[in-house]
XYZ file of C-alpha atoms in Angstrom:
537
model
C 11.779 20.487 -59.461
C 14.221 17.607 -59.251
C 15.534 17.474 -55.694
C 17.127 14.019 -56.011
C 19.731 13.789 -58.794
C 19.256 11.080 -61.399
C 22.607 9.317 -61.949
C 23.968 10.072 -65.434
C 25.043 7.505 -68.005
C 28.684 6.629 -67.319
C 29.869 6.362 -70.959
C 28.786 8.819 -73.653
C 29.560 10.242 -77.022
C 29.000 13.757 -75.657
C 28.703 15.240 -72.186
C 26.942 18.622 -72.072
C 27.492 20.898 -69.076
C 24.559 23.235 -68.390
C 20.807 23.142 -69.111
C 20.149 26.688 -70.245
C 19.340 27.690 -73.820
C 22.689 26.329 -75.093
C 22.634 22.989 -73.321
C 19.038 22.207 -74.206
C 19.550 22.832 -77.901
C 22.834 20.897 -77.878
C 21.090 17.897 -76.326
C 18.247 18.041 -78.840
C 20.564 18.300 -81.848
C 22.922 15.553 -80.664
C 19.932 13.269 -80.235
C 18.849 14.053 -83.799
C 22.341 13.163 -85.035
C 22.188 9.822 -83.238
C 24.852 10.587 -80.656
C 24.513 9.447 -77.038
C 24.416 12.647 -74.978
C 23.621 13.674 -71.426
C 23.421 17.022 -69.624
C 24.691 17.799 -66.120
C 23.001 20.801 -64.486
C 23.826 22.359 -61.112
C 20.337 23.805 -60.586
C 17.192 21.822 -59.851
C 15.591 22.522 -63.223
C 16.228 23.909 -66.693
C 16.753 27.591 -67.478
C 20.332 28.531 -66.648
C 20.662 32.277 -66.133
C 16.871 32.641 -66.349
C 16.389 30.048 -63.618
C 18.620 31.919 -61.168
C 17.946 35.591 -61.966
C 14.506 35.873 -60.360
C 14.956 39.346 -58.910
C 11.989 41.720 -59.224
C 12.087 43.414 -62.612
C 14.357 40.870 -64.329
C 13.843 41.188 -68.058
C 15.705 40.537 -71.317
C 16.998 43.526 -73.286
C 16.626 41.716 -76.624
C 13.084 41.769 -78.023
C 11.119 38.596 -77.380
C 10.509 37.807 -81.053
C 14.301 37.740 -81.507
C 15.197 36.094 -78.189
C 13.871 32.639 -79.014
C 14.753 29.451 -80.843
C 14.256 29.215 -84.590
C 15.289 25.596 -85.258
C 11.745 24.232 -84.870
C 8.836 25.734 -86.775
C 6.491 23.769 -84.526
C 7.857 25.613 -81.488
C 7.749 28.957 -83.320
C 4.085 28.415 -84.197
C 3.080 27.013 -80.797
C 4.503 29.763 -78.580
C 3.279 33.358 -78.416
C 5.185 36.080 -76.564
C 3.145 38.671 -74.692
C 5.543 41.660 -74.464
C 8.152 43.511 -76.492
C 10.846 42.727 -73.904
C 10.126 39.426 -72.132
C 10.221 39.185 -68.352
C 12.140 36.456 -66.527
C 9.000 34.478 -65.590
C 7.866 34.417 -69.230
C 11.311 33.389 -70.514
C 11.458 30.597 -67.949
C 7.991 29.415 -68.987
C 9.229 29.363 -72.582
C 12.324 27.316 -71.703
C 10.160 24.837 -69.781
C 7.743 24.671 -72.708
C 10.600 23.730 -75.052
C 12.054 21.182 -72.607
C 8.669 19.501 -72.269
C 7.827 19.621 -75.979
C 11.143 17.917 -76.844
C 11.174 15.598 -73.779
C 14.645 16.817 -72.822
C 14.569 16.247 -69.055
C 14.956 12.472 -69.462
C 18.608 13.049 -70.403
C 19.439 15.692 -67.773
C 20.863 15.145 -64.301
C 19.913 18.056 -62.014
C 21.341 19.259 -58.679
C 24.767 18.077 -59.784
C 27.963 19.979 -60.522
C 30.861 18.818 -62.648
C 33.890 19.083 -60.366
C 36.620 18.048 -62.781
C 37.209 17.243 -66.438
C 40.390 15.316 -67.231
C 41.539 14.450 -70.760
C 43.083 11.019 -71.322
C 45.646 11.184 -74.124
C 45.594 7.428 -74.703
C 41.870 6.984 -75.206
C 41.267 10.573 -76.423
C 38.330 10.840 -74.022
C 37.312 13.085 -71.179
C 36.582 11.793 -67.681
C 34.181 13.933 -65.705
C 33.715 13.700 -61.955
C 30.705 15.290 -60.249
C 30.066 16.491 -56.719
C 27.675 13.544 -56.336
C 30.483 11.056 -56.961
C 29.521 10.221 -60.551
C 32.285 9.341 -63.004
C 31.416 9.869 -66.670
C 33.583 9.093 -69.682
C 32.788 10.990 -72.885
C 34.413 11.358 -76.303
C 33.534 15.064 -76.384
C 32.399 17.731 -73.930
C 30.228 20.729 -74.787
C 30.544 23.528 -72.244
C 27.125 25.206 -72.162
C 27.759 26.604 -68.704
C 26.944 30.215 -69.598
C 28.711 33.546 -69.731
C 27.037 35.198 -66.724
C 26.737 32.260 -64.330
C 29.032 32.996 -61.381
C 27.910 35.924 -59.182
C 30.645 38.390 -58.279
C 30.633 39.685 -54.701
C 32.027 43.180 -54.154
C 35.348 43.488 -52.372
C 33.994 45.137 -49.214
C 35.248 44.305 -45.733
C 32.683 42.398 -43.661
C 30.090 42.003 -46.420
C 29.720 38.243 -46.087
C 28.938 38.733 -42.397
C 26.070 41.173 -43.034
C 23.612 40.749 -40.162
C 20.456 41.028 -42.238
C 19.470 39.194 -45.404
C 22.190 39.279 -48.084
C 21.055 38.478 -51.647
C 22.774 38.585 -55.028
C 20.440 39.352 -57.925
C 21.956 36.396 -59.788
C 20.967 33.985 -57.008
C 17.556 35.327 -56.011
C 15.565 33.018 -53.693
C 13.117 30.822 -55.583
C 10.272 31.771 -53.246
C 10.952 35.499 -53.477
C 11.699 37.977 -50.692
C 9.208 39.934 -48.599
C 10.446 43.538 -48.593
C 7.331 45.246 -47.256
C 8.261 47.584 -44.433
C 11.952 46.743 -44.775
C 15.014 48.950 -45.018
C 16.712 47.782 -48.206
C 20.087 48.620 -49.713
C 21.248 47.923 -53.263
C 24.888 47.928 -54.328
C 25.281 48.258 -58.086
C 23.479 50.156 -60.835
C 24.310 48.122 -63.940
C 21.627 46.274 -65.881
C 20.335 44.196 -62.944
C 20.350 47.170 -60.595
C 18.568 49.433 -63.066
C 15.896 46.776 -63.568
C 15.295 45.911 -59.940
C 15.641 49.298 -58.180
C 12.219 50.640 -59.324
C 10.564 47.401 -58.193
C 12.298 47.367 -54.808
C 11.396 51.021 -54.230
C 7.700 50.165 -54.586
C 7.957 47.453 -51.924
C 10.497 48.678 -49.389
C 9.907 51.199 -46.630
C 13.292 52.760 -47.387
C 15.652 52.058 -50.284
C 19.299 53.128 -50.294
C 21.052 52.825 -53.669
C 24.840 52.612 -53.520
C 25.947 53.664 -56.997
C 29.460 52.622 -57.927
C 29.279 53.858 -61.537
C 26.517 55.898 -63.152
C 25.292 54.106 -66.293
C 23.720 55.381 -69.460
C 20.162 54.035 -69.557
C 17.668 54.321 -72.406
C 13.904 53.779 -71.985
C 12.767 50.280 -72.931
C 9.270 51.489 -73.864
C 8.050 47.982 -73.164
C 4.501 47.181 -74.260
C 2.193 44.249 -75.001
C 2.700 42.798 -78.470
C -0.007 43.395 -81.051
C -1.600 39.966 -81.805
C -1.850 40.883 -85.496
C 1.899 41.629 -85.591
C 2.697 38.295 -83.916
C 0.405 36.343 -86.246
C 1.949 37.956 -89.311
C 5.503 37.343 -88.082
C 4.794 33.640 -87.626
C 3.968 33.370 -91.337
C 7.457 34.616 -92.288
C 9.587 33.817 -89.250
C 12.309 31.859 -91.065
C 12.893 34.755 -93.450
C 12.831 37.193 -90.512
C 15.363 35.127 -88.567
C 17.650 34.666 -91.541
C 18.099 38.439 -91.695
C 19.200 38.396 -88.040
C 21.658 35.555 -88.686
C 23.551 37.786 -91.117
C 23.186 41.055 -89.197
C 26.196 42.408 -87.267
C 24.337 42.145 -83.952
C 22.106 39.190 -84.698
C 19.012 41.417 -84.629
C 17.163 43.735 -87.030
C 18.685 47.006 -85.859
C 19.052 49.572 -88.625
C 22.704 50.675 -88.764
C 23.308 54.278 -89.762
C 25.895 55.065 -92.416
C 26.321 58.781 -91.661
C 28.805 60.330 -89.254
C 27.521 62.300 -86.290
C 29.539 65.235 -87.625
C 27.790 65.208 -90.997
C 24.409 65.933 -89.428
C 22.939 69.313 -88.543
C 22.807 69.696 -84.711
C 19.032 70.144 -84.707
C 18.570 67.058 -86.884
C 20.957 65.125 -84.620
C 18.921 65.988 -81.532
C 15.737 65.060 -83.375
C 17.195 61.672 -84.309
C 18.310 60.972 -80.731
C 14.873 62.043 -79.482
C 13.260 59.603 -81.896
C 15.318 56.753 -80.490
C 14.516 57.874 -76.931
C 10.797 57.912 -77.715
C 10.813 54.518 -79.444
C 12.948 52.948 -76.736
C 15.475 50.183 -77.037
C 19.225 50.155 -77.762
C 19.071 51.191 -81.429
C 20.482 54.627 -80.631
C 23.897 52.917 -80.452
C 23.722 52.156 -84.159
C 22.240 55.480 -85.262
C 25.566 56.732 -86.655
C 28.610 54.868 -87.873
C 31.080 56.524 -85.489
C 29.265 56.258 -82.126
C 31.258 53.126 -81.243
C 34.633 54.324 -82.492
C 34.964 58.097 -82.014
C 34.897 59.485 -78.491
C 33.765 62.940 -79.612
C 30.927 61.389 -81.610
C 29.895 59.246 -78.645
C 29.850 62.337 -76.456
C 27.062 63.785 -78.618
C 24.809 60.875 -77.597
C 26.108 60.958 -74.027
C 25.268 64.659 -73.646
C 21.768 64.007 -74.980
C 21.140 61.272 -72.385
C 22.496 63.423 -69.547
C 20.074 66.175 -70.603
C 17.235 63.674 -70.348
C 18.327 62.626 -66.867
C 18.203 66.256 -65.759
C 14.720 66.629 -67.222
C 13.387 63.553 -65.381
C 15.083 63.811 -61.970
C 13.707 66.746 -59.991
C 16.648 67.177 -57.577
C 19.547 68.709 -59.563
C 22.164 67.219 -57.229
C 20.729 63.721 -57.577
C 20.483 64.166 -61.345
C 24.139 65.170 -61.433
C 25.143 62.067 -59.470
C 23.124 59.881 -61.867
C 24.805 61.423 -64.923
C 27.604 59.196 -66.277
C 31.110 60.625 -66.335
C 34.602 59.440 -67.169
C 33.856 56.986 -69.967
C 32.379 57.233 -73.460
C 28.746 56.525 -74.228
C 28.458 52.932 -75.480
C 31.777 51.722 -74.039
C 29.902 49.965 -71.235
C 26.744 47.954 -71.672
C 23.872 50.247 -72.651
C 21.089 49.586 -70.146
C 17.362 49.632 -70.876
C 15.257 51.159 -68.118
C 11.646 51.179 -66.985
C 10.980 53.980 -64.441
C 14.598 53.950 -63.267
C 15.416 57.657 -63.272
C 11.965 58.684 -62.012
C 12.382 56.320 -59.059
C 14.881 58.776 -57.583
C 12.068 61.318 -57.225
C 10.455 59.102 -54.573
C 10.704 60.184 -50.943
C 11.734 56.689 -49.795
C 14.775 56.451 -52.111
C 18.277 57.694 -51.241
C 21.174 57.726 -53.723
C 24.706 57.347 -52.383
C 27.487 58.105 -54.878
C 30.157 55.637 -53.801
C 32.811 57.384 -55.895
C 32.385 60.478 -53.695
C 31.499 58.693 -50.426
C 33.156 55.253 -50.596
C 31.859 52.233 -48.717
C 34.361 51.479 -45.951
C 32.879 48.257 -44.605
C 29.798 46.329 -43.596
C 29.392 46.073 -39.842
C 26.532 44.030 -38.434
C 23.441 45.309 -40.238
C 25.080 48.586 -41.279
C 26.745 49.662 -44.488
C 29.364 52.172 -43.418
C 30.591 54.773 -45.905
C 33.267 57.360 -45.250
C 30.661 59.937 -44.181
C 27.512 57.978 -43.273
C 26.072 54.806 -41.734
C 22.995 53.020 -43.115
C 21.129 50.445 -41.020
C 19.481 47.888 -43.315
C 17.327 44.778 -43.081
C 18.133 43.519 -46.584
C 21.237 44.119 -48.714
C 20.896 43.357 -52.429
C 24.047 42.886 -54.470
C 23.474 43.842 -58.106
C 27.204 43.528 -58.644
C 27.339 41.363 -61.746
C 29.292 38.238 -62.572
C 32.708 36.765 -63.160
C 31.817 36.898 -66.831
C 32.864 34.621 -69.694
C 35.420 32.531 -67.785
C 33.931 32.233 -64.281
C 31.849 29.106 -64.904
C 34.689 27.405 -66.804
C 37.209 28.069 -64.051
C 34.881 26.669 -61.377
C 35.628 23.252 -62.883
C 39.111 21.728 -62.711
C 39.584 21.292 -66.469
C 42.857 19.601 -67.434
C 43.911 18.958 -71.006
C 47.036 17.664 -72.731
C 49.978 17.043 -70.327
C 47.669 17.833 -67.419
C 47.666 21.595 -67.983
C 44.696 23.349 -66.404
C 42.472 25.670 -68.399
C 42.984 28.338 -65.731
C 46.765 28.200 -66.265
C 46.445 28.072 -70.059
C 44.331 31.228 -69.884
C 46.352 32.977 -67.178
C 46.879 36.014 -69.443
C 43.323 35.953 -70.784
C 41.217 33.469 -72.776
C 42.870 31.883 -75.807
C 40.508 30.286 -78.340
C 40.030 29.666 -82.014
C 36.639 31.096 -83.024
C 35.592 31.112 -79.360
C 34.798 27.406 -79.816
C 37.978 25.417 -79.154
C 41.239 26.009 -77.336
C 44.664 24.530 -78.045
C 45.671 21.770 -75.632
C 42.076 20.809 -74.854
C 40.947 18.382 -77.578
C 37.268 17.504 -78.046
C 36.248 20.319 -75.672
C 33.846 22.839 -77.164
C 32.545 26.103 -75.710
C 29.194 27.584 -76.695
C 29.372 31.367 -77.219
C 32.744 31.467 -75.519
C 35.498 34.100 -75.383
C 36.549 35.069 -78.887
C 33.026 34.848 -80.341
C 30.307 37.555 -80.603
C 28.650 36.029 -77.511
C 27.133 38.554 -75.093
C 27.511 41.468 -77.508
C 25.033 39.825 -79.863
C 21.538 38.398 -79.732
C 22.513 35.356 -77.688
C 19.880 33.070 -79.177
C 21.168 33.638 -82.707
C 24.742 33.066 -81.529
C 23.794 30.005 -79.462
C 21.992 28.341 -82.349
C 24.899 29.008 -84.714
C 27.464 27.635 -82.248
C 25.463 24.567 -81.271
C 24.815 23.694 -84.912
C 28.474 24.209 -85.871
C 29.826 22.216 -82.898
C 27.411 19.318 -83.324
C 28.123 19.224 -87.064
C 31.823 18.900 -86.220
C 31.136 16.131 -83.712
C 29.104 14.326 -86.388
C 31.922 14.867 -88.910
C 34.352 13.150 -86.537
C 31.993 10.193 -86.205
C 31.255 9.771 -89.906
C 34.959 10.059 -90.817
C 36.008 7.661 -88.035
C 38.098 10.339 -86.310
C 38.542 10.478 -82.541
C 40.195 13.797 -81.831
C 39.942 17.467 -82.800
C 41.966 20.323 -81.339
C 42.458 23.994 -82.182
C 45.828 24.604 -83.839
C 48.153 26.872 -81.889
C 48.886 29.164 -84.872
C 45.211 29.497 -85.820
C 44.347 30.315 -82.229
C 47.092 32.925 -81.956
C 45.957 34.626 -85.165
C 42.327 34.591 -84.067
C 43.091 36.138 -80.663
C 45.123 38.835 -82.439
C 42.190 39.548 -84.774
C 39.762 39.786 -81.865
C 42.071 42.260 -80.126
C 42.758 44.281 -83.262
C 39.069 44.800 -84.029
C 38.340 45.741 -80.403
C 41.192 48.284 -80.467
C 39.293 50.276 -83.103
C 36.333 50.741 -80.762
C 35.675 52.597 -77.513
C 35.146 49.427 -75.477
C 38.669 49.498 -74.052
C 37.853 52.861 -72.433
C 34.813 51.563 -70.535
C 36.592 49.697 -67.696
C 33.655 47.279 -67.668
C 33.025 43.588 -67.118
C 33.616 43.171 -70.852
C 37.321 43.433 -70.036
C 37.150 41.801 -66.594
C 37.451 45.091 -64.685
C 34.861 44.010 -62.087
C 36.934 41.038 -60.849
C 40.085 41.805 -58.813
C 43.170 40.238 -60.387
C 41.461 39.251 -63.622
C 43.487 40.043 -66.774
C 42.221 43.201 -68.499
C 41.545 41.633 -71.877
C 38.679 42.295 -74.262
C 37.530 38.836 -75.302
C 34.508 39.385 -77.560
C 34.563 39.302 -81.343
C 33.324 42.628 -82.723
C 33.542 41.781 -86.411
C 29.792 41.157 -86.536
C 27.562 38.096 -86.179
C 27.043 37.766 -89.924
C 30.745 38.015 -90.769
C 31.613 35.642 -87.922
C 29.123 33.095 -89.276
C 30.785 33.345 -92.694
C 34.214 32.733 -91.141
C 32.948 29.655 -89.284
C 31.271 28.333 -92.435
C 34.485 28.741 -94.424
C 36.467 26.882 -91.748
C 33.998 23.977 -91.886
C 33.878 23.943 -95.689
C 37.683 23.762 -95.755
C 37.710 20.529 -93.728
C 37.796 22.429 -90.414
C 40.959 24.333 -91.265
C 42.561 25.689 -88.083
C 41.738 22.486 -86.193
C 43.908 19.359 -85.995
C 41.794 16.261 -86.713
C 43.110 12.752 -86.140
């Protein structure tokens, strides 16, 4: 750990904000291109989201052999994953392994936050100020600050004054939390909640789960990886990864071409059962209309609700756990390990907040309309201010002093999710308007970092100083993002994908659903056409 910040270099080609997967690869690639680069990181070590999300049960829902770098064959050959779905400790070990292998920490300043980024229109450079008083001037800035970096607290009266221990899953204490013999409450049953609730139930004396929205969860069926499978994959990893680069989701999921309605009901149930038994999210791609037709999605939704009723012994609890009011697949599909069976435990109580709303937190009690729950620990699995939260925490001011927050007052505006008009030489990794969190993030991160650093190198080799997204290109891209999303069920999910979890946030779907492979082709065409859609000068 790096408790004392190392002062950064005060004049750079490129400043990188964030030392997670994106920032580390950006630093490595910029070094290879001969650019002077430095990373500013708020935490005390590398890892980003995997440094902070240390809650019991934290795990990736992309398979480990896909959720890794591919740019270095040496790293591919030197690292061996142990499980189908990697746990947070293993992912963090992997990130540290990469940082050490590439000697990246020498160009990272830890325990330091960028407070402001101001663009100078005379010099065409950014000036960054940090909370440690550093002033850094850089030709370009790469925002690798993450999509799920800023924890979102629920809007509940008195919650910040909770008299016991209050913890957000996204800011779990580094040394862990002793829950033995404790009365524990959890607010939230999205991905983090579904992962941590079974683990907390095994430790706590009593666990009260405050469910705001019932989620569809599919078994992960996690298991140790077969060493023979891993050894074989390493002999053909580049070919394996290249398939993912051109796949709609950046993975190897088989996408069904049939409609739900073209399949015999018995065969449909058998297919869903096969996906349930194998585990993982592939059920979402089993038929072509599950993401676009509400009646088709209901076929899968009804199947999952039947499974919940088979697992949960109390019919009333099973009913409360059964999702209602939104189509299957319109919110994030969660992978579970012992989640539903946890509610058969005697020490677990489920409170349906939609039927018995939380009124306030008073002292050590969570007070609902009908009940009071005295707790020692309150865990908030309430998600993040996604996509824009980390960007808006910094006072970013572009041309004519306009702030990014004001420029995006009606929702994020980008070209390709990479650049935004009025903010020259500022690049976002896996930002709004790209496939981002609806893809295999490591495939998307590598593609973005490579594209952005190639553009930065292009500027240098062509003796250019400034690049900015064109207003018209940006407007057309935002329209395309919205148009594709309108053909899907995502707008009916009222999820964090559209900012529904943050009061006052514009309800805008900001992710590109045209597919990772197609998106890559678009980006490649833009670059091949001299970065058409960007103004270079």
